[in-house]
PDB file of C-alpha atoms in Angstrom:
ATOM      1  CA  MET A  14     130.550  66.186  70.519  1.00  0.00           C
ATOM      2  CA  THR A  15     131.077  68.078  73.661  1.00  0.00           C
ATOM      3  CA  ALA A  16     128.562  70.546  75.093  1.00  0.00           C
ATOM      4  CA  PRO A  17     129.452  74.178  74.604  1.00  0.00           C
ATOM      5  CA  VAL A  18     130.990  75.755  77.659  1.00  0.00           C
ATOM      6  CA  GLU A  19     129.010  78.721  78.970  1.00  0.00           C
ATOM      7  CA  ASP A  20     130.864  81.940  79.477  1.00  0.00           C
ATOM      8  CA  PRO A  21     130.728  82.913  83.208  1.00  0.00           C
ATOM      9  CA  ALA A  22     130.177  86.544  82.184  1.00  0.00           C
ATOM     10  CA  ASP A  23     127.027  85.584  80.255  1.00  0.00           C
ATOM     11  CA  THR A  24     125.678  83.623  83.195  1.00  0.00           C
ATOM     12  CA  SER A  25     126.186  86.462  85.634  1.00  0.00           C
ATOM     13  CA  ILE A  26     124.527  88.962  83.271  1.00  0.00           C
ATOM     14  CA  ALA A  27     121.546  86.637  82.886  1.00  0.00           C
ATOM     15  CA  GLU A  28     121.347  86.194  86.656  1.00  0.00           C
ATOM     16  CA  LEU A  29     121.610  89.944  87.182  1.00  0.00           C
ATOM     17  CA  PHE A  30     118.857  90.546  84.637  1.00  0.00           C
ATOM     18  CA  HIS A  31     116.657  87.936  86.349  1.00  0.00           C
ATOM     19  CA  GLN A  32     117.322  89.551  89.720  1.00  0.00           C
ATOM     20  CA  LEU A  33     116.519  92.984  88.250  1.00  0.00           C
ATOM     21  CA  VAL A  34     113.166  91.707  86.972  1.00  0.00           C
ATOM     22  CA  ASP A  35     112.381  90.131  90.358  1.00  0.00           C
ATOM     23  CA  ASP A  36     113.346  93.294  92.226  1.00  0.00           C
ATOM     24  CA  GLY A  37     111.238  95.417  89.877  1.00  0.00           C
ATOM     25  CA  GLY A  38     108.247  93.157  90.498  1.00  0.00           C
ATOM     26  CA  ASN A  39     108.793  93.378  94.248  1.00  0.00           C
ATOM     27  CA  ALA A  40     109.011  97.161  94.064  1.00  0.00           C
ATOM     28  CA  VAL A  41     105.748  97.359  92.101  1.00  0.00           C
ATOM     29  CA  ARG A  42     103.992  95.047  94.574  1.00  0.00           C
ATOM     30  CA  ALA A  43     105.288  97.101  97.507  1.00  0.00           C
ATOM     31  CA  GLU A  44     104.071 100.329  95.889  1.00  0.00           C
ATOM     32  CA  ILE A  45     100.628  98.821  95.219  1.00  0.00           C
ATOM     33  CA  ASN A  46     100.458  97.606  98.813  1.00  0.00           C
ATOM     34  CA  LEU A  47     101.352 101.093 100.056  1.00  0.00           C
ATOM     35  CA  TYR A  48      98.536 102.672  98.053  1.00  0.00           C
ATOM     36  CA  LYS A  49      96.104 100.019  99.285  1.00  0.00           C
ATOM     37  CA  GLN A  50      97.038 100.808 102.873  1.00  0.00           C
ATOM     38  CA  VAL A  51      96.642 104.552 102.295  1.00  0.00           C
ATOM     39  CA  ALA A  52      93.221 103.968 100.721  1.00  0.00           C
ATOM     40  CA  ARG A  53      92.105 101.768 103.638  1.00  0.00           C
ATOM     41  CA  TYR A  54      93.326 104.373 106.111  1.00  0.00           C
ATOM     42  CA  ARG A  55      91.401 107.143 104.364  1.00  0.00           C
ATOM     43  CA  VAL A  56      88.219 105.072 104.096  1.00  0.00           C
ATOM     44  CA  ALA A  57      88.366 104.298 107.811  1.00  0.00           C
ATOM     45  CA  LYS A  58      88.703 108.001 108.614  1.00  0.00           C
ATOM     46  CA  ALA A  59      85.904 108.934 106.207  1.00  0.00           C
ATOM     47  CA  ARG A  60      83.328 106.567 107.718  1.00  0.00           C
ATOM     48  CA  ALA A  61      82.912 108.471 110.986  1.00  0.00           C
ATOM     49  CA  ALA A  62      82.891 111.824 109.210  1.00  0.00           C
ATOM     50  CA  ILE A  63      80.261 110.726 106.706  1.00  0.00           C
ATOM     51  CA  ALA A  64      78.127 109.254 109.482  1.00  0.00           C
ATOM     52  CA  ALA A  65      78.353 112.544 111.394  1.00  0.00           C
ATOM     53  CA  LEU A  66      77.371 114.485 108.269  1.00  0.00           C
ATOM     54  CA  VAL A  67      74.370 112.245 107.666  1.00  0.00           C
ATOM     55  CA  VAL A  68      73.204 112.323 111.296  1.00  0.00           C
ATOM     56  CA  GLY A  69      73.778 116.073 111.503  1.00  0.00           C
ATOM     57  CA  GLY A  70      71.820 116.648 108.308  1.00  0.00           C
ATOM     58  CA  LEU A  71      68.969 114.483 109.539  1.00  0.00           C
ATOM     59  CA  LEU A  72      68.858 116.347 112.854  1.00  0.00           C
ATOM     60  CA  LEU A  73      68.736 119.682 111.068  1.00  0.00           C
ATOM     61  CA  PHE A  74      65.935 118.348 108.889  1.00  0.00           C
ATOM     62  CA  ALA A  75      64.120 117.178 112.031  1.00  0.00           C
ATOM     63  CA  ALA A  76      64.577 120.664 113.499  1.00  0.00           C
ATOM     64  CA  LEU A  77      62.917 122.149 110.451  1.00  0.00           C
ATOM     65  CA  ILE A  78      60.010 119.750 110.864  1.00  0.00           C
ATOM     66  CA  VAL A  79      59.738 120.664 114.557  1.00  0.00           C
ATOM     67  CA  LEU A  80      59.693 124.338 113.643  1.00  0.00           C
ATOM     68  CA  LEU A  81      56.903 123.731 111.162  1.00  0.00           C
ATOM     69  CA  VAL A  82      54.921 121.729 113.708  1.00  0.00           C
ATOM     70  CA  MET A  83      55.568 124.458 116.253  1.00  0.00           C
ATOM     71  CA  VAL A  84      54.082 127.061 113.963  1.00  0.00           C
ATOM     72  CA  ALA A  85      51.030 124.876 113.434  1.00  0.00           C
ATOM     73  CA  LEU A  86      50.648 124.312 117.181  1.00  0.00           C
ATOM     74  CA  ALA A  87      51.142 128.011 117.879  1.00  0.00           C
ATOM     75  CA  LEU A  88      48.247 128.786 115.649  1.00  0.00           C
ATOM     76  CA  ALA A  89      46.110 126.177 117.414  1.00  0.00           C
ATOM     77  CA  PHE A  90      46.998 126.723 121.063  1.00  0.00           C
ATOM     78  CA  GLU A  91      48.313 130.286 121.321  1.00  0.00           C
ATOM     79  CA  ILE A  92      51.436 130.270 123.547  1.00  0.00           C
ATOM     80  CA  GLY A  93      52.168 126.955 125.348  1.00  0.00           C
ATOM     81  CA  PRO A  94      53.490 124.794 122.544  1.00  0.00           C
ATOM     82  CA  VAL A  95      55.659 127.595 121.148  1.00  0.00           C
ATOM     83  CA  GLY A  96      58.079 127.509 124.083  1.00  0.00           C
ATOM     84  CA  ALA A  97      58.385 123.740 123.923  1.00  0.00           C
ATOM     85  CA  GLY A  98      58.810 123.828 120.150  1.00  0.00           C
ATOM     86  CA  LEU A  99      61.576 126.427 120.400  1.00  0.00           C
ATOM     87  CA  VAL A 100      63.469 124.412 123.005  1.00  0.00           C
ATOM     88  CA  VAL A 101      63.300 121.190 120.958  1.00  0.00           C
ATOM     89  CA  ALA A 102      64.215 122.957 117.715  1.00  0.00           C
ATOM     90  CA  ALA A 103      67.129 124.808 119.345  1.00  0.00           C
ATOM     91  CA  ALA A 104      68.497 121.618 120.892  1.00  0.00           C
ATOM     92  CA  ALA A 105      68.240 119.648 117.633  1.00  0.00           C
ATOM     93  CA  SER A 106      69.789 122.528 115.688  1.00  0.00           C
ATOM     94  CA  LEU A 107      72.696 122.775 118.122  1.00  0.00           C
ATOM     95  CA  ILE A 108      73.421 119.032 118.024  1.00  0.00           C
ATOM     96  CA  GLY A 109      73.028 118.870 114.238  1.00  0.00           C
ATOM     97  CA  GLY A 110      75.261 121.885 113.728  1.00  0.00           C
ATOM     98  CA  LEU A 111      77.968 120.431 115.962  1.00  0.00           C
ATOM     99  CA  LEU A 112      77.854 117.098 114.139  1.00  0.00           C
ATOM    100  CA  LEU A 113      78.033 118.794 110.753  1.00  0.00           C
ATOM    101  CA  ARG A 114      80.980 120.896 111.921  1.00  0.00           C
ATOM    102  CA  TYR A 115      82.770 117.771 113.162  1.00  0.00           C
ATOM    103  CA  GLY A 116      82.069 115.938 109.904  1.00  0.00           C
ATOM    104  CA  ILE A 117      83.310 118.789 107.726  1.00  0.00           C
ATOM    105  CA  ARG A 118      86.555 119.031 109.713  1.00  0.00           C
ATOM    106  CA  ALA A 119      87.071 115.273 109.591  1.00  0.00           C
ATOM    107  CA  ILE A 120      86.547 115.211 105.804  1.00  0.00           C
ATOM    108  CA  ALA A 121      89.031 118.072 105.390  1.00  0.00           C
ATOM    109  CA  VAL A 122      91.881 116.018 106.873  1.00  0.00           C
ATOM    110  CA  LEU A 123      91.385 113.209 104.355  1.00  0.00           C
ATOM    111  CA  GLY A 124      93.937 114.923 102.164  1.00  0.00           C
ATOM    112  CA  GLY A 125      96.467 113.443 104.562  1.00  0.00           C
ATOM    113  CA  ASP A 126      97.323 114.139 108.159  1.00  0.00           C
ATOM    114  CA  GLU A 127     100.792 114.283 109.705  1.00  0.00           C
ATOM    115  CA  ASP A 128     100.851 110.543 110.544  1.00  0.00           C
ATOM    116  CA  GLU A 129     100.120 109.618 106.940  1.00  0.00           C
ATOM    117  CA  ARG A 130     102.712 112.033 105.536  1.00  0.00           C
ATOM    118  CA  ARG A 131     105.312 110.683 107.987  1.00  0.00           C
ATOM    119  CA  ALA A 132     104.566 107.087 106.931  1.00  0.00           C
ATOM    120  CA  LEU A 133     104.852 107.994 103.249  1.00  0.00           C
ATOM    121  CA  ARG A 134     108.177 109.758 103.824  1.00  0.00           C
ATOM    122  CA  LYS A 135     109.449 106.746 105.765  1.00  0.00           C
ATOM    123  CA  GLY A 136     108.405 104.444 102.918  1.00  0.00           C
ATOM    124  CA  LYS A 137     110.163 106.592 100.330  1.00  0.00           C
ATOM    125  CA  GLN A 138     113.368 106.639 102.410  1.00  0.00           C
ATOM    126  CA  LYS A 139     113.418 102.835 102.535  1.00  0.00           C
ATOM    127  CA  ALA A 140     112.999 102.590  98.752  1.00  0.00           C
TER     128      ALA A 140
END
């Protein structure tokens, strides 16, 4: 017996289907990779902001402690320690407030800045 002859149309449809499956897999992998890159980008931006929030919060807490110590010293020594306590508390409050302000602004841009939106648009145009 002779082997059945394959129809060239069937072969090309099978090849096209195989190529479609491969291309679909590649598209899914590319999309997953895009989301991984976006997540890494956002985590990198969040680290500095979170660190600033933590340091700012700790400095404000330290300022509160200084104010409490200042009140205790004011009761013990009348006037001298009050001036020093106010200067230290004001400086710590200023630095802590600035760090908190920076951290809050940096967290706000995690929704996506212009560079990220441009990269996403560029990726969609290539697809």
